[in-house]
mmCIF file of C-alpha atoms and ligand atoms in Angstrom:
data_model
loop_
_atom_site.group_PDB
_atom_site.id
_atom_site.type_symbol
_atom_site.label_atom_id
_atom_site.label_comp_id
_atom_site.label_asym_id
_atom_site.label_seq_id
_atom_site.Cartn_x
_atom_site.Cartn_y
_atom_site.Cartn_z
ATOM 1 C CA UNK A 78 47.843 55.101 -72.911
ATOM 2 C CA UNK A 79 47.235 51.543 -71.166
ATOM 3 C CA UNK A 80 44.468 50.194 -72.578
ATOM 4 C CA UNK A 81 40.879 48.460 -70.356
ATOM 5 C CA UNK A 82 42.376 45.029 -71.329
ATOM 6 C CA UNK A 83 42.540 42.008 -68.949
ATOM 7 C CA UNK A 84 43.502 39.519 -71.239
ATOM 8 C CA UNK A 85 45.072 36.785 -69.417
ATOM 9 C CA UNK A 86 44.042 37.686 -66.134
ATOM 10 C CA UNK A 87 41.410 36.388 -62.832
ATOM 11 C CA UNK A 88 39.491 38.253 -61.662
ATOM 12 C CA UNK A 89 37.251 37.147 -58.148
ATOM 13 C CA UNK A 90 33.990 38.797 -58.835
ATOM 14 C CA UNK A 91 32.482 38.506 -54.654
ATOM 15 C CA UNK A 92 28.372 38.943 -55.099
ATOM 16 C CA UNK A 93 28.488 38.593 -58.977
ATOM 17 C CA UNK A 94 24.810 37.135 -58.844
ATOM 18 C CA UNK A 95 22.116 38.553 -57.714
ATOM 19 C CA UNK A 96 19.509 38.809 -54.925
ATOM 20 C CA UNK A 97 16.517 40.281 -57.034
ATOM 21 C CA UNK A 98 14.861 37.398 -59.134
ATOM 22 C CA UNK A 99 14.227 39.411 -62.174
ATOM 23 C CA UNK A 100 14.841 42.869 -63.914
ATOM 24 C CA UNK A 101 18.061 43.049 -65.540
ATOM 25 C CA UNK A 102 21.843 42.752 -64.914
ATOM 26 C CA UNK A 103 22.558 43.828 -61.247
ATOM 27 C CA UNK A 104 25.927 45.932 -60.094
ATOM 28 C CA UNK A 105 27.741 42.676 -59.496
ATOM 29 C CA UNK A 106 26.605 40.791 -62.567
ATOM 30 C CA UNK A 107 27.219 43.661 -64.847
ATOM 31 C CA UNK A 108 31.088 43.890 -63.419
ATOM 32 C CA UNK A 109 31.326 39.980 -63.774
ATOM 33 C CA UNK A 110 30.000 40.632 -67.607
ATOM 34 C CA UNK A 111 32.642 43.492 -68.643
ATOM 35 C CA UNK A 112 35.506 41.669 -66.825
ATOM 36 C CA UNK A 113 34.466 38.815 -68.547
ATOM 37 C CA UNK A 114 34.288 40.928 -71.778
ATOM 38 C CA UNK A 115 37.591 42.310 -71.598
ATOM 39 C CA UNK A 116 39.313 39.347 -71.708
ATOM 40 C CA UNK A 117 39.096 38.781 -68.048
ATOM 41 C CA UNK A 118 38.491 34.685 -66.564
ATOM 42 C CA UNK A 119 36.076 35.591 -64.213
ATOM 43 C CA UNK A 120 35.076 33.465 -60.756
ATOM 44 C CA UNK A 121 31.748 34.093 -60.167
ATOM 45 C CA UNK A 122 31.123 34.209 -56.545
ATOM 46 C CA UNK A 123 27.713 34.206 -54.184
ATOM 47 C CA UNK A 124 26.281 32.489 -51.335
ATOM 48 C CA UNK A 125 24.042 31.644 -53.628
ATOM 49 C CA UNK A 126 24.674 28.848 -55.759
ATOM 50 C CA UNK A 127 22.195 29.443 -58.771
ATOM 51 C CA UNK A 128 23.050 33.009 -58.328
ATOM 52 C CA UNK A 129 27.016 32.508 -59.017
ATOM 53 C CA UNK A 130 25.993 30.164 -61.846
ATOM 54 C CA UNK A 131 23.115 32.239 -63.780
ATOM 55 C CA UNK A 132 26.459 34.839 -64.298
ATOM 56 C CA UNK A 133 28.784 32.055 -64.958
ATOM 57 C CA UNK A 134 26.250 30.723 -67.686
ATOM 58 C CA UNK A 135 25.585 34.090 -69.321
ATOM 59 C CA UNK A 136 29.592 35.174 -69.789
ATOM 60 C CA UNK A 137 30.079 31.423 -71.464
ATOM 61 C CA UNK A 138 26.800 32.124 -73.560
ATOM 62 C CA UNK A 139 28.632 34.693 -75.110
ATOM 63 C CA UNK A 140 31.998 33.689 -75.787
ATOM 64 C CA UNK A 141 33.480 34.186 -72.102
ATOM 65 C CA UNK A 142 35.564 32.040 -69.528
ATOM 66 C CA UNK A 143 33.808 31.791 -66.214
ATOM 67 C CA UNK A 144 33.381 29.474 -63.563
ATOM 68 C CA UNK A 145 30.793 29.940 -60.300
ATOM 69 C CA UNK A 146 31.618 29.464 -57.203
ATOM 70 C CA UNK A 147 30.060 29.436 -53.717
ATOM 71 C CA UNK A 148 31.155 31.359 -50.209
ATOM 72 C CA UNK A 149 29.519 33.322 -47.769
ATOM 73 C CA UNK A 150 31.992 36.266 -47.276
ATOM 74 C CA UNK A 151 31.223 36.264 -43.405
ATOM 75 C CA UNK A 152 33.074 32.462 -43.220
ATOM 76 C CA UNK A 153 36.423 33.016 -43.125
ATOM 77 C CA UNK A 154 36.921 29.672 -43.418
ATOM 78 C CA UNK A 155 34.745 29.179 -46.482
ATOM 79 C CA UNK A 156 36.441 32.591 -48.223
ATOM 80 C CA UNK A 157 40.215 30.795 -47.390
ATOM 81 C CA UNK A 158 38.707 27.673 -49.017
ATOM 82 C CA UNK A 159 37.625 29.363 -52.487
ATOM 83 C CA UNK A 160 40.910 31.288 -52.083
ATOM 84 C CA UNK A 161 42.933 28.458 -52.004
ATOM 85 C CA UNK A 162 40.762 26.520 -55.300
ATOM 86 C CA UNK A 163 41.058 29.692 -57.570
ATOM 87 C CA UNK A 164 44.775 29.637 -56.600
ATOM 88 C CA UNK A 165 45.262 25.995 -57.942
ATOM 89 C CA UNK A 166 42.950 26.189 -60.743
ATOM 90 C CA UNK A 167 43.895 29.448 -61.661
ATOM 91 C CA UNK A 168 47.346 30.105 -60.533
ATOM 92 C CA UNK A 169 46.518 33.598 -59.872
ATOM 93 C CA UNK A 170 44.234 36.564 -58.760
ATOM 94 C CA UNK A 171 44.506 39.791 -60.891
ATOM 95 C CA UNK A 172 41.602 41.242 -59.870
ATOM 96 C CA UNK A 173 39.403 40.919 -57.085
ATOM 97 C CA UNK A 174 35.759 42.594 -56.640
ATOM 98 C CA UNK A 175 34.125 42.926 -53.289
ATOM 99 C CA UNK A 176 30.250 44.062 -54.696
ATOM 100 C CA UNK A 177 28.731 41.901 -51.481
ATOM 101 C CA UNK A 178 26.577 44.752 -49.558
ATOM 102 C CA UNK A 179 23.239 44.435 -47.692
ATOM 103 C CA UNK A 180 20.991 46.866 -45.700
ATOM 104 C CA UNK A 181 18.629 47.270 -42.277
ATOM 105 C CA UNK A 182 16.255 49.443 -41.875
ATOM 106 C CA UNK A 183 16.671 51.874 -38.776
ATOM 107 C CA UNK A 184 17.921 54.782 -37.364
ATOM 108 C CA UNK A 185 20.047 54.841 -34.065
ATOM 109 C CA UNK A 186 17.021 53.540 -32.279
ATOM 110 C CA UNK A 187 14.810 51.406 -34.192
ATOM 111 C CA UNK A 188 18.503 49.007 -35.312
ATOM 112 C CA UNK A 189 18.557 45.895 -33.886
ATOM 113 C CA UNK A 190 21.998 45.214 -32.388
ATOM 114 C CA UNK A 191 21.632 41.712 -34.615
ATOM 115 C CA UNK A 192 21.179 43.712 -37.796
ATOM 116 C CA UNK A 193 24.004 46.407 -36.554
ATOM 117 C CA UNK A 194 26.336 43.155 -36.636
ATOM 118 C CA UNK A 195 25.226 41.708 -39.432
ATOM 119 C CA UNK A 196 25.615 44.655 -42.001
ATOM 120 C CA UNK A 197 28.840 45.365 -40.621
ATOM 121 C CA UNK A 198 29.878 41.353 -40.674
ATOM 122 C CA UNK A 199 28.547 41.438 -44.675
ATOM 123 C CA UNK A 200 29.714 44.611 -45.747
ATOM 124 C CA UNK A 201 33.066 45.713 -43.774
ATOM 125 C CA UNK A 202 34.438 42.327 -42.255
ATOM 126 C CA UNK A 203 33.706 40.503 -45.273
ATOM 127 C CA UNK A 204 36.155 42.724 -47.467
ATOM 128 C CA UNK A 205 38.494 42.217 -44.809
ATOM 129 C CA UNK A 206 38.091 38.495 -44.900
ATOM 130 C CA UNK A 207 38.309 38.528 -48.602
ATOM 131 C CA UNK A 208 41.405 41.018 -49.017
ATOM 132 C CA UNK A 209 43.070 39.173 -46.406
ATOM 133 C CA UNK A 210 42.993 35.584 -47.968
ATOM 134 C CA UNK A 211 43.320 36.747 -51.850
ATOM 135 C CA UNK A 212 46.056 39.373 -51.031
ATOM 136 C CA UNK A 213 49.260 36.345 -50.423
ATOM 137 C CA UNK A 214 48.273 35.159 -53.530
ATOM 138 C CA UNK A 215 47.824 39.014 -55.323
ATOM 139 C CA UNK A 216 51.735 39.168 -53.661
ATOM 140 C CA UNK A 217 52.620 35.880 -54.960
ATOM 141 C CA UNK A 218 51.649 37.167 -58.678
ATOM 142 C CA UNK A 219 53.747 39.922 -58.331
ATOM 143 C CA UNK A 220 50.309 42.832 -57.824
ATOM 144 C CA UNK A 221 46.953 43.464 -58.524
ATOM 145 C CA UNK A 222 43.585 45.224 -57.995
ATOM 146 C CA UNK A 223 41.120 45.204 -55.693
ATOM 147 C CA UNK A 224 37.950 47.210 -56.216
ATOM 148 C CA UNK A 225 35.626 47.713 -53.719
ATOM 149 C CA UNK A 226 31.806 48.659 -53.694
ATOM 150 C CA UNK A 227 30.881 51.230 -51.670
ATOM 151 C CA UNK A 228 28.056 54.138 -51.778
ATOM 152 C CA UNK A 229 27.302 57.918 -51.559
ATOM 153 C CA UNK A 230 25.770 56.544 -48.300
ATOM 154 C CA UNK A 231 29.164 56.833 -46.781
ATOM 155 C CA UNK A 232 29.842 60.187 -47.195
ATOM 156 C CA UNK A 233 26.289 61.815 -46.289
ATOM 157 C CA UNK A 234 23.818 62.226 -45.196
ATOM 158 C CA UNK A 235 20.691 60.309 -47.381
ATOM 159 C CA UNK A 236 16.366 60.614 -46.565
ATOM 160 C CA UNK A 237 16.517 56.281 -46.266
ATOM 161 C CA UNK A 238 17.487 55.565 -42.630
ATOM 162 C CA UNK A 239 19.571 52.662 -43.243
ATOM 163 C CA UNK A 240 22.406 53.929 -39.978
ATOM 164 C CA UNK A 241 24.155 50.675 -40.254
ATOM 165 C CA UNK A 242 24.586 50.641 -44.078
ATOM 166 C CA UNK A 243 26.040 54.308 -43.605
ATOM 167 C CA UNK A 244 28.753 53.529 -41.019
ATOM 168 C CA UNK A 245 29.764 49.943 -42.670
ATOM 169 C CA UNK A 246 30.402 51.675 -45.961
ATOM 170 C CA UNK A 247 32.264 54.560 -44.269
ATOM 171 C CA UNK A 248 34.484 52.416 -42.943
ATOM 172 C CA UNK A 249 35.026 50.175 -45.437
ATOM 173 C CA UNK A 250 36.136 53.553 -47.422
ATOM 174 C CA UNK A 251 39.042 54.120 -44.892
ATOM 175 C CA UNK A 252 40.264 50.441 -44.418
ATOM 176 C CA UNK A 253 40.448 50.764 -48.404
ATOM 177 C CA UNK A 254 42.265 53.490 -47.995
ATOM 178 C CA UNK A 255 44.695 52.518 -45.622
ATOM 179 C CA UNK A 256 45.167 49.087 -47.562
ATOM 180 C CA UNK A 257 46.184 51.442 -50.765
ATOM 181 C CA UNK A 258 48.943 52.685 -48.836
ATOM 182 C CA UNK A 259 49.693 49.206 -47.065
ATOM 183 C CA UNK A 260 50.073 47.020 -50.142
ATOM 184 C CA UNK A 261 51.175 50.069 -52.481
ATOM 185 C CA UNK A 262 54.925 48.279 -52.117
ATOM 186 C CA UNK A 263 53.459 44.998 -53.443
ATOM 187 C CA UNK A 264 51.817 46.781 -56.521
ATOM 188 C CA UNK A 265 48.650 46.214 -55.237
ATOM 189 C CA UNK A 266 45.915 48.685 -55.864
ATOM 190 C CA UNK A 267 42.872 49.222 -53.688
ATOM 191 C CA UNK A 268 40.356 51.774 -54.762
ATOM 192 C CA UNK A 269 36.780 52.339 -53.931
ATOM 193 C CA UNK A 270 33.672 52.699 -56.299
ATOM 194 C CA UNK A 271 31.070 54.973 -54.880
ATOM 195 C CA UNK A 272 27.477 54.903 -56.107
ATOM 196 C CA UNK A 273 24.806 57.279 -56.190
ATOM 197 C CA UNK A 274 21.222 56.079 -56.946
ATOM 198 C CA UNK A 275 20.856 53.192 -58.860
ATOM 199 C CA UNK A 276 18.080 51.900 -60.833
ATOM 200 C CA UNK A 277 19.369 47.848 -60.001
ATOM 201 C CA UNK A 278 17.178 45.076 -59.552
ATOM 202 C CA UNK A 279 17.986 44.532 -55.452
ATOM 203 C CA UNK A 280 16.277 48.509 -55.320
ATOM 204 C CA UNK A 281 12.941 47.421 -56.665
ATOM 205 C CA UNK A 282 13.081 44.689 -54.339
ATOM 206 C CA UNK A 283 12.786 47.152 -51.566
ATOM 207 C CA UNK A 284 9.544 48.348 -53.677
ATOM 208 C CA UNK A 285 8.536 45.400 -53.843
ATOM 209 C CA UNK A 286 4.553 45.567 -52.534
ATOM 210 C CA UNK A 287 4.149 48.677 -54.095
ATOM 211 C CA UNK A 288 1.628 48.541 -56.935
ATOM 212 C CA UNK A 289 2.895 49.273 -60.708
ATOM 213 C CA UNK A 290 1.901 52.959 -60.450
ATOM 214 C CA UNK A 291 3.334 53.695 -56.583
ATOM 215 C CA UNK A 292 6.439 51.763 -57.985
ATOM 216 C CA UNK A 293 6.678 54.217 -61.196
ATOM 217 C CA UNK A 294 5.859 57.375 -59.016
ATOM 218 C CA UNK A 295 9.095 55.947 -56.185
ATOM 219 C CA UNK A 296 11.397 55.263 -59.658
ATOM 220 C CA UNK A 297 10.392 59.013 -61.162
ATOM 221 C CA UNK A 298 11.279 60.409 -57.552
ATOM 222 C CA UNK A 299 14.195 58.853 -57.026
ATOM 223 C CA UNK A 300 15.443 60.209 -61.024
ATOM 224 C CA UNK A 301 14.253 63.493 -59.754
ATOM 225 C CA UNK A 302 16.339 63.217 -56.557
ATOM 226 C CA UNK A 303 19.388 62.710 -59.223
ATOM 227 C CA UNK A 304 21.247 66.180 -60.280
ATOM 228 C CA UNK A 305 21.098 64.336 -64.243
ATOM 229 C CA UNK A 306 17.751 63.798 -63.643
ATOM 230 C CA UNK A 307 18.419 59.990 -63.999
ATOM 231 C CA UNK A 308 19.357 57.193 -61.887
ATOM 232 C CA UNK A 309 22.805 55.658 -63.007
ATOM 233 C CA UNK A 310 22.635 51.819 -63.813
ATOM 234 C CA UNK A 311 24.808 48.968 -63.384
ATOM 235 C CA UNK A 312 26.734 49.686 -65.936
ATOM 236 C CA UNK A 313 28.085 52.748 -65.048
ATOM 237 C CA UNK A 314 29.363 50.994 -62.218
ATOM 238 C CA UNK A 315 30.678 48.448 -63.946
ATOM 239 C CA UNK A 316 32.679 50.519 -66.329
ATOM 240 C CA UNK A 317 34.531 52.463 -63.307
ATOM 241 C CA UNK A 318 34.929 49.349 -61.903
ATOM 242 C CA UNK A 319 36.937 48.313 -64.787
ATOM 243 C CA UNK A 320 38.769 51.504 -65.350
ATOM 244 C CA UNK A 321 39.917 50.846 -61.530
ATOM 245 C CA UNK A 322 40.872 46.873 -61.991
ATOM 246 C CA UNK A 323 42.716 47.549 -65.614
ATOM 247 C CA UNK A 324 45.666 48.904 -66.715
ATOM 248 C CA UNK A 325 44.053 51.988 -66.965
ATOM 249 C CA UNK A 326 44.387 53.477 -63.667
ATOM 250 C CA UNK A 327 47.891 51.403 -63.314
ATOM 251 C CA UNK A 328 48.792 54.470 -60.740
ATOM 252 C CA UNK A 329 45.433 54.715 -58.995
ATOM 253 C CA UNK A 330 45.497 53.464 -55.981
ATOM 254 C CA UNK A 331 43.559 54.749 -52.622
ATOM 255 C CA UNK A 332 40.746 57.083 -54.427
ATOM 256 C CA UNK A 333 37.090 56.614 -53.714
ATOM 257 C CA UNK A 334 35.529 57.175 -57.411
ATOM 258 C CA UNK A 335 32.147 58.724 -57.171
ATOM 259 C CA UNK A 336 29.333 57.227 -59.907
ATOM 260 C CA UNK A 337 26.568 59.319 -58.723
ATOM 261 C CA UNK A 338 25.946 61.504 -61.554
ATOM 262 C CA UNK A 339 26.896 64.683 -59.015
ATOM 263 C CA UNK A 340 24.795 63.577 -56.016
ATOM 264 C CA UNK A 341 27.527 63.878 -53.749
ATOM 265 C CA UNK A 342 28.154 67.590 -54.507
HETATM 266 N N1 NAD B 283 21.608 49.762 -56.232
HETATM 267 C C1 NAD B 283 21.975 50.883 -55.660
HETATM 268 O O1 NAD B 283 21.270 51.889 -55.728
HETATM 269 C C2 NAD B 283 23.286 50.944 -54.927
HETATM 270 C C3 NAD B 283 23.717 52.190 -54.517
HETATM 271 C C4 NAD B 283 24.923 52.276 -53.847
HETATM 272 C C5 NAD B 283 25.670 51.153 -53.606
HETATM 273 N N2 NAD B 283 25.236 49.932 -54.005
HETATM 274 C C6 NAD B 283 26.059 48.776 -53.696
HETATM 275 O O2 NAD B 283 26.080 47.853 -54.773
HETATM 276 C C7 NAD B 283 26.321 46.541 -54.244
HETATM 277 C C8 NAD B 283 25.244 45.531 -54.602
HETATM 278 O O3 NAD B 283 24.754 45.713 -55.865
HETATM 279 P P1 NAD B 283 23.948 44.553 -56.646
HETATM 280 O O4 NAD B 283 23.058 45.249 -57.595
HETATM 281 O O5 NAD B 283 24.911 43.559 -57.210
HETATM 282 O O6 NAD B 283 23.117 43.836 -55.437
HETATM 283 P P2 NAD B 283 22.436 42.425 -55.356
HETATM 284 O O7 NAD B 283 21.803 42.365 -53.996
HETATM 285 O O8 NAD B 283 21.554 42.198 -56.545
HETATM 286 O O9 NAD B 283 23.653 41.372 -55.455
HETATM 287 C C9 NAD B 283 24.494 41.107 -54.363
HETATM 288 C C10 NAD B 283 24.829 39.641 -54.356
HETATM 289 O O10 NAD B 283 25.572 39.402 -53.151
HETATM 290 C C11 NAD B 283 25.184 38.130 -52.640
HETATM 291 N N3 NAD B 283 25.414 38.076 -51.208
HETATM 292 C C12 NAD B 283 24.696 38.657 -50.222
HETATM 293 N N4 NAD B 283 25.215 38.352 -49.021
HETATM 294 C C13 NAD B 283 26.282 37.543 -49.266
HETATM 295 C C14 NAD B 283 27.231 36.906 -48.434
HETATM 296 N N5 NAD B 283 27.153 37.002 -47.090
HETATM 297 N N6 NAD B 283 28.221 36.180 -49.008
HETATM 298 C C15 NAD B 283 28.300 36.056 -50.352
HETATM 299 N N7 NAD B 283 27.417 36.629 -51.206
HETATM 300 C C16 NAD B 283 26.418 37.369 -50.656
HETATM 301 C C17 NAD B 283 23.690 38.045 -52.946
HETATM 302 O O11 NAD B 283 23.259 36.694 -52.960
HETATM 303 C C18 NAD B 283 23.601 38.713 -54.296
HETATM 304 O O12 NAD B 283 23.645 37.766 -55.347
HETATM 305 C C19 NAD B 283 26.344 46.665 -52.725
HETATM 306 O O13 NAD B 283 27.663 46.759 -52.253
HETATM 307 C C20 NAD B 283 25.574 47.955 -52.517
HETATM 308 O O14 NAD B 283 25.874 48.550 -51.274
HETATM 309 C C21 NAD B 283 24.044 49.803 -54.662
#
């Protein structure tokens, strides 16, 4: 079997810091970390500068090649720019990781049309601006893999009424798909990670003026909520993600993987 290896290879982790200020690895650190541990040289990237550099610092603490970097995935301009530095620096782009995703509250209603744009500017045209600038150069290295984030929040319905989160990841699941198929001649591979409910740091930020026992109560409700019983963590999402970037799943391409521990059942 190919092995998880990605020895010798870049990989563009997009979001690989993280918005919460404390409480563990989030999704797009933890992918950062295992790329970085399997051998991957890993560009941390974030709008935030500390952010991209906290992850940076932690893969060279233990033995890993990183490097941060800052964008804001909804400048084109900006994304071309970082494109265009890995490409010299690096000389290639194996792998790259679109984990950027934000939320607004609302249902048809109560969404602002500012908040309808911006979710869908962060979370679909983002991944567009991204695949579009790193893809010449994924063509130019003869393939790749991109691996997108997505959620279960595409595909039904969920109690949180977050209607522009919903139809951003929805249809950033069906321009992935229709990318698989478009760059399947170039030996690029686009697939989709899908996640259920995670226990990540950016969730308790939503709990965030809840006292210590409302906060355990929302946590034990939300494992309940889970068919395991359990949230999943960032590292489950992490380790799909790598089975999707590596070797691995060399003739994957175009699948939306569920890590949701059955939710979407
Ligand atoms: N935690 C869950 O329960 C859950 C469930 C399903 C899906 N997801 C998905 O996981 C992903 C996020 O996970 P996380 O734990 O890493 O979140 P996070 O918020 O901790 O990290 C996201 C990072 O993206 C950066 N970012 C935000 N906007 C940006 C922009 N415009 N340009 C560049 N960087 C930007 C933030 O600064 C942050 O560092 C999202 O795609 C989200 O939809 C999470």
């Amino acid at each position: 079997m190919r092995g998880d290896r990605l020895d010798g290879r870049v990989a563009l982790v997009i979001g690989g810091g993280s918005s919460a200020a404390v409480g563990g690895p989030s999704n797009g650190q933890a992918a950062a970390l295992t790329y970085a541990r399997h051998g991957a040289t890993v560009v941390v990237v974030d709008r935030h500068a500390a952010a991209a550099e906290a992850t940076a610092r932690d893969i060279v603490a233990e033995g890993g090649r990183a490097v941060a970097a800052v964008a804001d995935v909804r400048d084109g301009a900006s994304i071309a720019a970082l494109v265009d530095t890995v490409a010299r620096d690096h000389g290639r782009i194996d792998v790259l990781h679109n984990n950027v995703g934000i939320e607004a509250p609302g249902d048809v209603v109560e969404t602002t049309e500012e908040d309808w744009d911006l979710v869908h500017d962060v979370n679909l045209k983002g991944v567009f601006l991204t695949c579009k600038a790193a893809v010449p150069v994924m063509r130019a290295g003869g393939g790749g893999a991109i691996v997108n984030i997505s959620s279960t929040a595409s595909l039904r319905w969920s109690p949180a009424r977050f209607l522009a989160y919903n139809s951003s990841k929805a249809a950033l699941n069906h321009m992935s798909r229709i990318m698989a198929r478009q760059l399947a001649p170039d030996r690029i591979r686009v697939n989709v990670v899908v996640p259920g409910m995670m226990d990540t740091p950016h969730i308790r930020t939503l709990y965030r003026d809840m006292t210590p026992e409302e906060l355990a109560a929302k946590l034990a409700e939300r494992d309940a909520a889970c068919p395991m019983g359990r949230q999943g963590t960032c590292w489950d999402v992490a380790a799909a993600s790598l089975f999707l970037a590596s070797d691995a799943a060399s003739y994957v391409t175009g699948v939306l993987l569920p890590v949701d521990g059955g939710l979407s059942i």
